[in-house]
Coordinates of C-alpha atoms in Angstrom, one line a residue:
M1 CA 5.3 16.2 -5.5
T2 CA 7.7 19.0 -7.5
E3 CA 7.6 20.3 -11.0
Q4 CA 11.4 18.8 -11.2
T5 CA 9.1 15.1 -9.9
V6 CA 7.0 15.5 -12.9
I7 CA 9.7 16.5 -15.1
A8 CA 12.4 13.7 -13.8
G9 CA 9.1 11.1 -14.5
L10 CA 9.6 11.7 -18.5
H11 CA 12.4 9.5 -18.1
T12 CA 10.5 6.6 -16.1
A13 CA 8.4 5.8 -18.7
A14 CA 8.0 2.5 -20.2
A15 CA 10.7 1.6 -23.0
P16 CA 9.7 1.7 -26.3
E17 CA 9.7 -2.0 -28.2
K18 CA 9.3 -1.3 -32.0
Q19 CA 10.0 1.3 -34.5
L20 CA 6.8 2.6 -37.0
P21 CA 7.6 3.6 -40.2
E22 CA 7.2 7.4 -40.7
K23 CA 4.1 7.9 -42.6
Q24 CA 1.6 6.2 -40.7
L25 CA -1.3 7.8 -39.5
V26 CA -1.4 9.2 -35.9
V27 CA -3.9 9.6 -33.8
L28 CA -4.5 11.3 -30.5
A29 CA -7.7 10.6 -28.6
G30 CA -8.8 11.1 -24.6
N31 CA -11.9 12.6 -22.6
P32 CA -13.0 16.2 -22.7
N33 CA -10.8 18.9 -21.2
V34 CA -7.9 16.5 -20.8
G35 CA -6.2 19.0 -23.4
K36 CA -5.6 17.1 -26.7
S37 CA -5.7 19.8 -29.1
V38 CA -2.9 22.3 -26.9
F39 CA -1.2 18.4 -28.2
F40 CA -2.1 18.8 -31.3
N41 CA -1.0 22.5 -31.2
G42 CA 2.5 22.1 -29.8
F43 CA 3.0 18.8 -32.7
T44 CA 2.0 20.5 -35.0
G45 CA 2.6 24.6 -35.0
Q46 CA -0.7 25.0 -36.3
Y47 CA -3.9 26.6 -33.6
V48 CA -7.1 24.2 -33.6
N49 CA -10.2 25.6 -30.8
V50 CA -8.7 25.3 -27.6
S51 CA -11.4 25.1 -25.1
N52 CA -13.0 23.9 -21.8
F53 CA -16.1 22.9 -23.5
P54 CA -17.4 19.9 -24.5
G55 CA -17.7 19.7 -28.5
T56 CA -16.0 22.8 -29.9
T57 CA -13.4 19.6 -32.1
V58 CA -16.5 17.8 -33.7
D59 CA -14.8 18.2 -37.1
I60 CA -11.5 16.5 -37.4
P61 CA -8.4 18.7 -37.5
K62 CA -5.6 17.3 -39.7
G63 CA -2.0 18.3 -39.7
K64 CA 1.7 16.7 -39.8
L65 CA 4.2 16.0 -37.1
P66 CA 8.1 17.2 -37.8
N67 CA 8.6 14.3 -39.1
G68 CA 6.1 14.5 -41.8
R69 CA 3.7 12.1 -40.2
P70 CA -0.3 12.6 -40.7
I71 CA -1.8 13.1 -37.6
H72 CA -5.8 13.8 -36.0
D73 CA -7.4 15.5 -33.2
T74 CA -10.8 13.1 -32.2
P75 CA -13.7 14.4 -30.2
G76 CA -12.9 14.4 -26.3
V77 CA -15.5 11.5 -26.0
Y78 CA -15.9 9.4 -22.3
G79 CA -16.8 5.8 -24.6
L80 CA -16.9 4.4 -28.1
S81 CA -20.0 2.8 -27.7
G82 CA -21.6 4.7 -30.6
M83 CA -23.9 6.7 -28.6
S84 CA -23.7 9.5 -29.7
E85 CA -22.2 11.3 -32.7
E86 CA -19.0 12.3 -31.4
E87 CA -18.2 8.7 -30.2
Q88 CA -18.8 7.5 -34.1
V89 CA -16.8 10.0 -35.4
A90 CA -14.2 9.6 -32.9
E91 CA -14.2 5.8 -33.1
N92 CA -14.5 6.4 -36.6
T93 CA -11.0 8.3 -37.2
I94 CA -9.1 5.9 -34.5
L95 CA -9.9 2.9 -36.8
S96 CA -8.4 4.5 -39.2
A97 CA -5.0 4.5 -37.1
D98 CA -1.9 3.3 -37.1
V99 CA -0.7 4.7 -33.4
I100 CA -3.3 6.0 -31.4
V101 CA -2.2 8.7 -28.3
N102 CA -4.1 8.9 -25.8
V103 CA -4.2 11.3 -23.6
V104 CA -5.3 11.3 -20.1
S105 CA -5.4 13.5 -17.0
A106 CA -3.8 12.9 -13.9
I107 CA -5.9 14.5 -11.8
S108 CA -9.0 12.4 -12.9
L109 CA -7.4 9.0 -14.1
E110 CA -10.2 7.0 -12.5
R111 CA -13.0 8.5 -15.3
D112 CA -10.1 8.7 -18.0
L113 CA -8.7 5.5 -18.0
F114 CA -12.0 3.7 -19.2
L115 CA -10.9 5.0 -22.5
T116 CA -8.1 4.2 -23.0
Q117 CA -9.2 0.4 -21.7
Q118 CA -11.5 0.9 -25.3
L119 CA -8.7 2.2 -27.1
L120 CA -6.3 -1.0 -26.1
D121 CA -9.0 -3.3 -27.2
F122 CA -8.4 -1.6 -30.6
G123 CA -5.6 -4.2 -30.9
K124 CA -3.1 -0.8 -32.5
P125 CA 0.0 0.9 -31.3
L126 CA -0.7 3.0 -28.1
L127 CA 0.7 5.3 -25.6
V128 CA -0.1 7.0 -23.1
A129 CA 0.4 10.8 -22.8
L130 CA -0.3 11.2 -19.2
N131 CA -0.8 15.6 -18.9
Q132 CA -2.0 17.8 -16.3
M133 CA 1.1 16.8 -13.7
D134 CA 1.1 20.9 -12.5
E135 CA -2.0 20.1 -12.0
A136 CA -1.7 16.7 -10.1
A137 CA 0.8 18.7 -7.9
L138 CA -1.4 21.4 -6.7
L139 CA -3.4 18.5 -5.2
Q140 CA -1.2 16.4 -3.4
I141 CA -1.3 13.3 -6.1
T142 CA 1.7 10.8 -6.7
I143 CA 1.0 8.5 -9.4
D144 CA 3.4 5.4 -9.5
I145 CA 4.5 6.0 -13.3
P146 CA 6.3 2.8 -13.8
L147 CA 3.9 0.5 -12.5
L148 CA 0.9 2.5 -14.6
S149 CA 3.3 1.4 -17.5
K150 CA 3.7 -2.1 -16.7
R151 CA 0.2 -2.3 -15.7
L152 CA -1.0 -1.2 -19.1
G153 CA 1.3 -2.5 -21.6
V154 CA 2.3 0.3 -23.3
P155 CA 4.6 3.6 -22.3
V156 CA 2.8 6.2 -19.9
I157 CA 5.0 10.0 -20.8
P158 CA 3.7 12.4 -18.0
C159 CA 3.6 15.8 -19.8
I160 CA 2.3 19.6 -19.1
A161 CA 1.2 20.0 -22.1
T162 CA 0.3 24.2 -21.6
E163 CA 4.5 24.3 -20.9
G164 CA 5.7 22.3 -23.9
N165 CA 7.2 20.1 -21.2
G166 CA 6.9 16.3 -22.5
L167 CA 5.7 16.6 -25.9
D168 CA 9.4 15.7 -27.1
H169 CA 9.1 12.9 -25.1
V170 CA 6.2 12.0 -26.9
L171 CA 7.0 12.2 -30.4
L172 CA 10.2 10.5 -29.6
A173 CA 7.9 7.6 -28.2
L174 CA 5.7 7.8 -31.8
T175 CA 8.5 6.2 -33.8
E176 CA 8.9 3.2 -31.7
S177 CA 6.1 2.8 -29.3
H178 CA 4.0 -0.5 -30.0
S179 CA 1.0 -2.2 -27.7
E180 CA 1.1 -5.7 -29.1
N181 CA 1.3 -7.2 -25.7
A182 CA -0.9 -4.5 -23.7
P183 CA -3.5 -6.7 -21.7
R184 CA -6.9 -6.4 -23.3
L185 CA -10.1 -6.7 -21.8
G186 CA -11.2 -9.1 -24.3
N187 CA -8.4 -11.7 -23.1
R188 CA -9.8 -11.7 -19.7
L189 CA -13.8 -12.3 -21.9
P190 CA -14.8 -16.2 -22.4
D191 CA -13.7 -16.9 -26.5
A192 CA -11.9 -14.0 -26.5
P193 CA -13.3 -11.9 -28.9
E194 CA -11.3 -10.0 -31.6
P195 CA -10.9 -6.1 -31.1
N196 CA -13.5 -4.9 -33.5
A197 CA -15.6 -7.9 -32.5
L198 CA -15.7 -6.9 -29.0
L199 CA -16.7 -2.6 -29.6
E200 CA -19.5 -4.4 -31.8
L201 CA -20.8 -6.4 -28.4
E202 CA -20.4 -3.3 -26.1
K203 CA -23.0 -1.5 -28.1
N204 CA -25.3 -4.0 -27.5
P205 CA -27.1 -2.9 -24.5
G206 CA -27.5 -6.6 -23.1
E207 CA -24.2 -6.8 -22.8
R208 CA -23.1 -3.1 -22.6
M209 CA -23.3 -3.3 -18.5
H210 CA -21.5 -6.7 -18.0
I211 CA -18.6 -5.2 -20.6
Y212 CA -18.9 -1.6 -18.8
G213 CA -19.1 -3.3 -15.1
L214 CA -15.5 -5.6 -16.2
R215 CA -13.8 -2.6 -17.3
R216 CA -14.7 -0.5 -14.0
H217 CA -13.5 -3.1 -11.7
Y218 CA -10.4 -3.6 -13.5
I219 CA -9.6 0.4 -13.5
N220 CA -9.9 1.1 -9.8
A221 CA -8.3 -1.6 -9.1
L222 CA -4.9 -0.4 -10.9
V223 CA -5.8 3.4 -10.2
S224 CA -5.6 2.5 -6.4
Q225 CA -2.6 0.5 -6.8
V226 CA -0.9 3.6 -8.7
V227 CA -2.9 6.8 -7.0
K228 CA -1.7 8.1 -3.9
Q229 CA -3.3 11.9 -3.0
A230 CA -2.0 13.2 0.3
Q231 CA -4.5 14.9 2.0
P232 CA -3.7 17.5 5.4
E233 CA -5.3 15.4 8.5
G234 CA -8.5 17.3 10.1
K235 CA -9.7 19.3 6.4
P236 CA -9.7 18.3 2.8
I237 CA -7.8 20.2 0.4
Q238 CA -9.9 23.0 -1.8
R239 CA -8.3 25.5 -4.2
L240 CA -9.8 28.7 -4.4
S241 CA -10.5 28.0 -7.9
Q242 CA -12.7 25.2 -6.8
A243 CA -14.7 27.1 -4.0
I244 CA -15.0 30.0 -6.9
G245 CA -16.5 27.1 -8.9
M246 CA -18.9 25.4 -6.6
L247 CA -20.2 29.2 -5.9
F248 CA -21.4 29.2 -9.3
L249 CA -23.0 26.6 -9.6
N250 CA -25.5 27.7 -6.4
P251 CA -28.8 28.8 -8.2
F252 CA -29.5 31.7 -6.9
I253 CA -25.6 33.2 -7.4
G254 CA -24.9 31.3 -11.0
L255 CA -28.5 33.3 -11.6
L256 CA -27.1 36.9 -10.6
S257 CA -23.6 36.1 -11.9
G258 CA -25.3 35.0 -15.5
L259 CA -27.7 37.7 -15.2
I260 CA -24.5 39.8 -15.1
V261 CA -22.2 38.4 -17.5
L262 CA -25.3 38.5 -20.0
L263 CA -25.9 42.1 -18.8
A264 CA -21.9 43.0 -19.9
L265 CA -22.0 41.1 -22.8
Y266 CA -25.1 43.4 -24.0
Q267 CA -23.0 46.1 -23.5
V268 CA -19.4 44.9 -25.2
V269 CA -21.6 43.7 -28.0
G270 CA -24.8 45.5 -28.3
I271 CA -23.5 48.9 -27.3
W272 CA -19.6 49.2 -27.7
V273 CA -18.9 46.7 -30.7
A274 CA -22.7 47.2 -32.1
G275 CA -23.0 50.6 -31.9
D276 CA -19.7 52.3 -31.9
L277 CA -17.0 50.9 -33.6
V278 CA -19.3 49.6 -36.1
N279 CA -20.5 53.1 -36.9
F280 CA -16.8 53.6 -37.5
T281 CA -16.0 50.4 -39.6
E282 CA -18.9 50.8 -41.8
K283 CA -20.0 54.4 -41.8
T284 CA -15.9 56.1 -41.5
V285 CA -14.3 52.8 -42.9
M286 CA -16.5 52.1 -45.8
L287 CA -19.1 54.5 -46.0
K288 CA -16.7 56.9 -47.1
W289 CA -13.6 55.8 -48.2
V290 CA -14.0 51.9 -49.5
V291 CA -17.3 51.8 -51.3
P292 CA -16.9 55.1 -53.1
F293 CA -12.9 53.4 -54.5
L294 CA -15.0 50.4 -55.7
K295 CA -18.4 51.9 -56.7
Q296 CA -15.2 54.4 -59.0
A297 CA -13.5 51.8 -60.1
V298 CA -16.2 49.0 -61.5
S299 CA -17.4 52.5 -63.3
L300 CA -14.7 52.2 -66.0
L301 CA -16.0 48.9 -66.5
A302 CA -19.5 50.0 -66.7
S303 CA -21.6 53.3 -66.9
P304 CA -23.7 53.7 -64.0
K305 CA -27.4 53.1 -64.0
T306 CA -26.4 50.3 -66.4
P307 CA -27.6 46.7 -65.2
L308 CA -24.1 45.4 -65.0
F309 CA -23.1 48.6 -62.8
E310 CA -26.4 48.2 -60.4
V311 CA -25.4 44.2 -60.4
L312 CA -21.4 45.3 -59.1
A313 CA -21.5 48.1 -57.2
G314 CA -25.4 49.1 -56.8
E315 CA -27.5 49.7 -53.2
F316 CA -27.2 45.8 -53.4
G317 CA -24.3 45.5 -55.3
V318 CA -21.9 42.3 -54.7
L319 CA -18.9 43.9 -54.4
T320 CA -20.5 47.0 -52.5
M321 CA -22.1 45.5 -50.3
S322 CA -20.8 42.5 -49.8
V323 CA -17.2 44.1 -48.5
Q324 CA -19.3 47.1 -46.5
Y325 CA -21.3 44.3 -44.4
I326 CA -18.4 41.5 -44.4
F327 CA -15.7 44.2 -43.1
G328 CA -17.5 46.9 -41.7
V329 CA -20.2 45.4 -40.0
L330 CA -19.6 41.7 -39.4
F331 CA -15.7 41.5 -38.7
P332 CA -15.9 43.8 -35.9
L333 CA -19.1 42.0 -34.3
V334 CA -17.9 38.7 -34.8
L335 CA -14.6 39.6 -33.5
G336 CA -15.5 41.4 -30.5
F337 CA -17.8 38.6 -30.0
Y338 CA -15.4 35.7 -30.0
I339 CA -13.4 37.7 -27.8
Y340 CA -16.5 37.7 -25.3
I341 CA -16.8 34.2 -25.1
S342 CA -13.2 32.9 -25.8
L343 CA -12.3 34.8 -22.1
L344 CA -15.8 33.1 -20.6
E345 CA -14.3 29.7 -21.9
D346 CA -10.8 30.1 -21.1
C347 CA -11.7 30.7 -17.5
G348 CA -14.0 28.0 -17.2
Y349 CA -17.0 29.8 -16.7
L350 CA -19.1 28.6 -19.4
P351 CA -20.0 25.2 -18.6
R352 CA -21.4 26.6 -15.2
I353 CA -23.4 28.7 -17.4
A354 CA -24.9 25.5 -18.8
V355 CA -25.4 23.2 -16.0
L356 CA -28.1 26.1 -15.3
S357 CA -29.6 26.4 -17.7
D358 CA -30.2 22.5 -18.5
G359 CA -33.1 22.5 -16.5
L360 CA -34.7 25.4 -18.7
L361 CA -33.5 24.3 -22.1
S362 CA -34.7 20.4 -21.7
K363 CA -38.7 21.6 -21.4
I364 CA -37.8 22.3 -25.7
G365 CA -36.3 19.5 -26.3
L366 CA -32.8 21.1 -25.4
N367 CA -29.9 20.8 -23.1
G368 CA -27.3 22.8 -21.4
R369 CA -24.9 22.8 -24.3
A370 CA -28.1 24.9 -26.3
V371 CA -27.0 28.0 -23.9
I372 CA -24.0 28.6 -26.3
P373 CA -25.8 28.8 -29.7
L374 CA -28.4 30.9 -28.1
I375 CA -25.6 33.4 -26.6
L376 CA -23.7 33.5 -29.9
G377 CA -27.6 34.6 -31.6
L378 CA -27.5 37.5 -29.8
G379 CA -24.0 38.2 -31.5
C380 CA -24.9 37.0 -35.4
V381 CA -27.6 34.9 -36.2
T382 CA -25.4 33.4 -39.1
M383 CA -22.0 32.9 -36.8
A384 CA -24.7 30.9 -34.0
T385 CA -25.7 29.0 -37.3
V386 CA -22.8 27.0 -37.5
S387 CA -22.0 26.8 -33.7
T388 CA -25.4 24.4 -33.5
R389 CA -22.9 21.6 -34.5
V390 CA -21.8 21.0 -30.6
L391 CA -25.0 19.6 -30.2
T392 CA -25.0 16.1 -30.1
S393 CA -28.1 15.2 -32.0
Q394 CA -29.8 16.1 -35.3
R395 CA -32.7 17.1 -33.3
E396 CA -31.5 19.9 -31.1
R397 CA -29.7 20.9 -34.0
T398 CA -33.3 21.6 -36.0
I399 CA -34.7 22.8 -32.3
A400 CA -31.7 25.0 -32.0
S401 CA -31.4 26.4 -35.4
T402 CA -34.9 27.1 -35.8
I403 CA -35.6 29.0 -32.1
L404 CA -32.2 30.8 -33.6
A405 CA -33.6 32.2 -36.8
I406 CA -36.7 33.1 -35.7
T407 CA -37.3 34.6 -32.7
I408 CA -33.1 35.9 -31.5
P409 CA -32.7 39.1 -32.5
C410 CA -28.6 40.0 -33.6
S411 CA -26.7 42.5 -32.2
A412 CA -26.7 44.8 -35.1
Q413 CA -30.4 44.9 -35.2
L414 CA -30.7 45.2 -31.5
G415 CA -28.3 48.4 -32.0
V416 CA -31.2 50.3 -33.8
I417 CA -34.0 48.8 -31.8
I418 CA -32.6 50.1 -28.9
G419 CA -32.5 53.5 -30.9
L420 CA -36.5 53.1 -31.5
M421 CA -37.2 52.1 -28.2
A422 CA -37.2 55.3 -26.4
V423 CA -39.6 57.2 -29.0
T424 CA -42.1 53.6 -28.2
G425 CA -42.5 53.7 -25.0
G426 CA -39.2 53.4 -23.0
L427 CA -39.1 50.4 -20.2
K428 CA -42.7 49.9 -20.6
A429 CA -41.9 48.9 -24.6
W430 CA -38.9 46.9 -23.6
A431 CA -40.9 44.6 -21.3
V432 CA -43.3 44.2 -23.5
Y433 CA -41.0 43.2 -26.5
C434 CA -39.1 40.9 -24.5
A435 CA -42.3 38.8 -23.3
I436 CA -43.4 38.8 -26.4
L437 CA -40.1 37.1 -27.6
F438 CA -39.5 35.4 -25.0
T439 CA -43.2 33.7 -25.1
V440 CA -42.7 33.1 -28.6
L441 CA -39.9 31.4 -28.6
L442 CA -41.0 29.1 -25.4
V443 CA -44.6 27.9 -27.6
L444 CA -41.9 27.6 -31.0
G445 CA -39.7 25.4 -28.5
T446 CA -42.1 23.4 -27.0
L447 CA -43.9 22.4 -30.3
L448 CA -40.8 21.4 -32.0
N449 CA -39.8 19.1 -29.1
K450 CA -43.7 17.8 -29.2
M451 CA -44.0 17.2 -33.0
L452 CA -39.8 16.4 -33.5
P453 CA -39.3 12.1 -32.3
G454 CA -37.1 11.2 -30.3
S455 CA -35.9 12.6 -27.0
S456 CA -33.4 15.2 -25.5
T457 CA -30.1 13.6 -24.6
S458 CA -28.9 14.6 -21.7
L459 CA -26.1 16.9 -20.5
I460 CA -23.4 15.2 -19.7
L461 CA -20.0 17.6 -19.3
D462 CA -16.7 18.0 -17.4
L463 CA -17.0 21.1 -14.9
P464 CA -13.5 22.4 -15.2
P465 CA -11.5 24.5 -12.6
M466 CA -12.1 28.4 -12.4
R467 CA -9.0 29.8 -13.7
L468 CA -7.3 33.5 -15.1
P469 CA -7.5 33.1 -18.8
M470 CA -4.7 32.9 -21.0
L471 CA -4.8 35.9 -23.1
K472 CA -2.1 34.3 -25.6
N473 CA -4.8 31.4 -26.3
V474 CA -7.8 33.8 -25.9
A475 CA -5.8 35.7 -28.6
K476 CA -5.0 33.0 -31.0
K477 CA -8.9 31.1 -30.6
T478 CA -10.2 34.0 -30.9
W479 CA -8.4 35.1 -34.2
V480 CA -9.0 32.0 -36.0
R481 CA -12.5 31.4 -35.0
T482 CA -13.0 34.6 -36.6
V483 CA -11.4 34.0 -39.8
V484 CA -13.0 30.2 -40.3
F485 CA -16.7 32.3 -40.3
L486 CA -15.8 34.7 -42.3
K487 CA -14.5 32.3 -44.7
E488 CA -17.8 29.8 -44.1
A489 CA -20.2 32.9 -43.8
S490 CA -19.1 35.4 -47.0
P491 CA -19.1 33.8 -49.9
L492 CA -22.9 32.7 -48.9
F493 CA -23.2 36.4 -48.2
I494 CA -22.0 37.1 -51.4
L495 CA -24.5 35.1 -53.7
G496 CA -27.3 36.0 -51.1
S497 CA -26.7 39.9 -52.8
L498 CA -26.2 38.9 -55.9
L499 CA -29.2 36.9 -55.6
V500 CA -31.4 40.6 -54.2
S501 CA -29.8 42.7 -56.6
I502 CA -30.5 40.3 -59.5
L503 CA -34.2 40.9 -58.1
Q504 CA -34.0 44.6 -57.8
V505 CA -32.4 45.3 -61.4
S506 CA -35.1 43.0 -63.2
G507 CA -38.3 44.9 -60.6
L508 CA -38.9 41.8 -59.4
L509 CA -37.7 43.2 -55.9
L510 CA -41.1 46.4 -56.6
T511 CA -42.9 43.5 -57.3
I512 CA -42.5 41.7 -54.4
Q513 CA -43.1 45.1 -52.4
H514 CA -46.1 46.0 -53.1
A515 CA -47.9 42.8 -53.3
L516 CA -46.5 43.2 -49.3
A517 CA -47.8 46.5 -48.9
P518 CA -51.8 45.8 -48.1
V519 CA -50.9 43.0 -46.0
T520 CA -49.0 45.1 -43.9
E521 CA -51.7 47.4 -43.8
S522 CA -54.9 45.8 -43.1
L523 CA -53.8 42.3 -41.3
L524 CA -51.4 44.5 -39.3
H525 CA -52.5 48.0 -39.3
L526 CA -49.3 50.0 -40.1
P527 CA -48.6 52.0 -43.1
G528 CA -47.6 50.3 -46.6
A529 CA -44.4 51.8 -46.8
T530 CA -43.1 49.4 -43.8
A531 CA -43.2 46.6 -46.5
K532 CA -40.1 48.0 -47.8
A533 CA -38.2 47.6 -44.3
F534 CA -39.5 43.8 -44.2
I535 CA -38.0 43.5 -47.8
M536 CA -34.5 44.9 -46.6
G537 CA -35.2 42.5 -43.6
M538 CA -34.3 40.2 -45.7
V539 CA -31.2 41.3 -46.6
R540 CA -29.7 42.5 -43.7
R541 CA -31.8 42.6 -40.1
D542 CA -30.7 45.9 -39.2
F543 CA -31.4 47.1 -42.8
G544 CA -35.4 46.3 -42.0
A545 CA -35.1 48.1 -38.7
A546 CA -33.5 51.3 -40.1
G547 CA -36.0 51.5 -42.4
L548 CA -38.4 51.7 -39.7
Y549 CA -36.5 54.4 -38.1
F550 CA -37.1 56.6 -40.8
L551 CA -40.3 56.0 -40.6
A552 CA -40.4 56.6 -36.5
K553 CA -42.3 60.0 -37.0
E554 CA -45.7 58.2 -39.2
M555 CA -45.6 55.7 -36.6
T556 CA -47.8 55.5 -33.1
A557 CA -46.5 53.4 -29.9
I558 CA -48.7 50.6 -30.8
Q559 CA -47.6 50.8 -34.6
M560 CA -43.2 50.3 -34.0
M561 CA -43.9 47.8 -31.3
T562 CA -45.9 45.6 -34.0
A563 CA -43.1 46.3 -36.6
L564 CA -40.3 46.3 -34.4
I565 CA -41.7 42.2 -33.7
V566 CA -43.1 41.9 -37.0
I567 CA -39.3 42.3 -38.2
T568 CA -38.2 40.2 -35.5
L569 CA -40.0 37.7 -36.1
F570 CA -39.3 37.8 -40.0
V571 CA -37.5 36.1 -42.3
P572 CA -33.1 36.1 -41.2
C573 CA -31.1 38.3 -43.2
I574 CA -29.7 36.9 -46.3
A575 CA -26.5 35.4 -44.6
S576 CA -28.7 33.7 -42.3
A577 CA -30.3 32.0 -44.2
T578 CA -27.8 30.7 -47.0
V579 CA -26.2 29.2 -43.9
I580 CA -29.6 27.2 -42.1
W581 CA -29.6 26.3 -45.7
K582 CA -25.9 25.2 -45.8
E583 CA -26.5 23.3 -42.2
R584 CA -30.0 21.7 -42.0
G585 CA -30.8 21.5 -46.1
I586 CA -33.2 22.7 -48.2
R587 CA -36.0 21.1 -47.2
E588 CA -35.6 22.1 -43.7
S589 CA -34.7 25.4 -44.2
S590 CA -37.7 26.1 -46.5
I591 CA -40.0 25.4 -43.8
V592 CA -38.0 26.6 -40.8
L593 CA -38.0 30.5 -43.9
V594 CA -41.9 30.6 -44.8
G595 CA -42.4 29.2 -41.3
S596 CA -41.5 32.7 -39.5
W597 CA -43.1 34.5 -42.1
L598 CA -46.4 33.2 -41.2
L599 CA -45.6 33.1 -37.4
A600 CA -44.6 36.7 -37.4
F601 CA -47.3 38.2 -39.5
G602 CA -49.7 36.2 -37.4
V603 CA -48.2 37.7 -34.1
G604 CA -47.6 41.1 -35.1
A605 CA -51.8 40.7 -36.3
V606 CA -52.7 39.6 -32.8
L607 CA -50.6 41.6 -31.2
C608 CA -51.9 44.7 -32.8
R609 CA -55.1 44.4 -31.7
F610 CA -54.6 43.5 -28.7
L611 CA -51.7 46.4 -27.9
E612 CA -55.1 49.3 -29.8
W613 CA -57.8 47.1 -26.7
T614 CA -55.8 47.5 -23.4
H615 CA -53.9 50.6 -24.5
I616 CA -50.6 49.2 -22.1
L617 CA -48.4 51.5 -25.3

């Protein structure tokens, strides 16, 4: 099948039957990785997250078609039985639709038409956008589109959405498409239940398998009639991308490639971005130019040393520290990290990391999807906490958020820790540090898995073919993610810096510091001055690590290792704490924050005595 054949097929779709009012709601529905978000972007001119990793469209993007009609996207789902949050969100959105655009993949009709049958059973106007026709041509898959349209009873329009082919035909059909006469599964069941009643019946475990069996039997028969795939005699078709994709699933090669990817991630984000780039944006751009300008501007409103000046432009000033942190540190970190992650997503590598890590993560109540927030946490725990939305259940989000808040050091903090490790013991110190954090992560995850009700959900995802990233897509995805993240995190950080500045002006911050000093001396065997570093760590993680940097000459290798572990396990920074509160609620976030204090000091107390006894460092 050539591209010319594909485009010619645009004119063979079933003729539309009935014009629809202009203001009725259009809803996109389909499996993961079929290109729904590309359709949404093409229809509306807006950008949404286009990703090969399931779960990236849990929120419902909303826009308008060129004629002003509203259109909503839905999460990629395999069915509508309410078995996951994505399915519930998709079903609720589809129930409000006036017309449904079902995006299916031309290379996986046997899978995708299962959802199509469920959508037909809603009894709503529907058309099928048959996407990825270019990939079908490469695999020598031929689809009898007129017959498929006739059997489904709805228009079927072939498309290559990434190239814009067929989108105008879908828009044209949207003004007239209807499916009242489509063959519903309900018509083949005793007593022919109503569409909504049938969907409710499917949620009954006793009826589900019977209905699923009927659907599967019908779809298998349909696909055998409309799909043909040419195959050279003697050997199967195997594209290079498929071979590479399978290679990355090999346990040895997959583990080796994963380590290389993580090392490259650390080099890019932890060294180049968190080190070189942030040094320029924060220390040069912010501290030399922007912050002095802001202080000068505030001094016109309030005299230096006054409470108002300290709150607005002091050490923790709402204007100075917020601007310095958001644009000098957070923006380059988030931008660099999302560029890297977007490249991995676009080439199809991230789902393979999820598959390889699924077995290990299932031991702590998570599945392979959680590898995304955990990797993101190495860049910024704040944005990683937001990304836990991709996880299927509230239980998994609780486990992931807790692990991120306590055990995952962010890249800004790691940048300072790298420098401190040089005076702590080099490679031996790194081995101790990593071993302790991994042990705490494993024990904490295991305990949460046993204590929280429920069990880990299974990992179900598509493995898209490996392909070269589309740089335009990567750039758009990175920019939109960065802007959205900053919009969510900035108000929270401003609120946190306001709180800390008020504590400082009122003297409560110093009181907390003095109250903490005896604990650090007697329990952790650390100098009393490290209490200030712990308090600074509550404001910003790298502030706390930087506070230890200035005490390095006064501390032994054992004391420095103890302090680094405590400050890593300690309360997350203001931005992270406020995002945890926003995502998980006040009760859950309070338990996490108090628990991190107890865990950090408990592990530190045991560690310092163990190191003093063994003399490892």
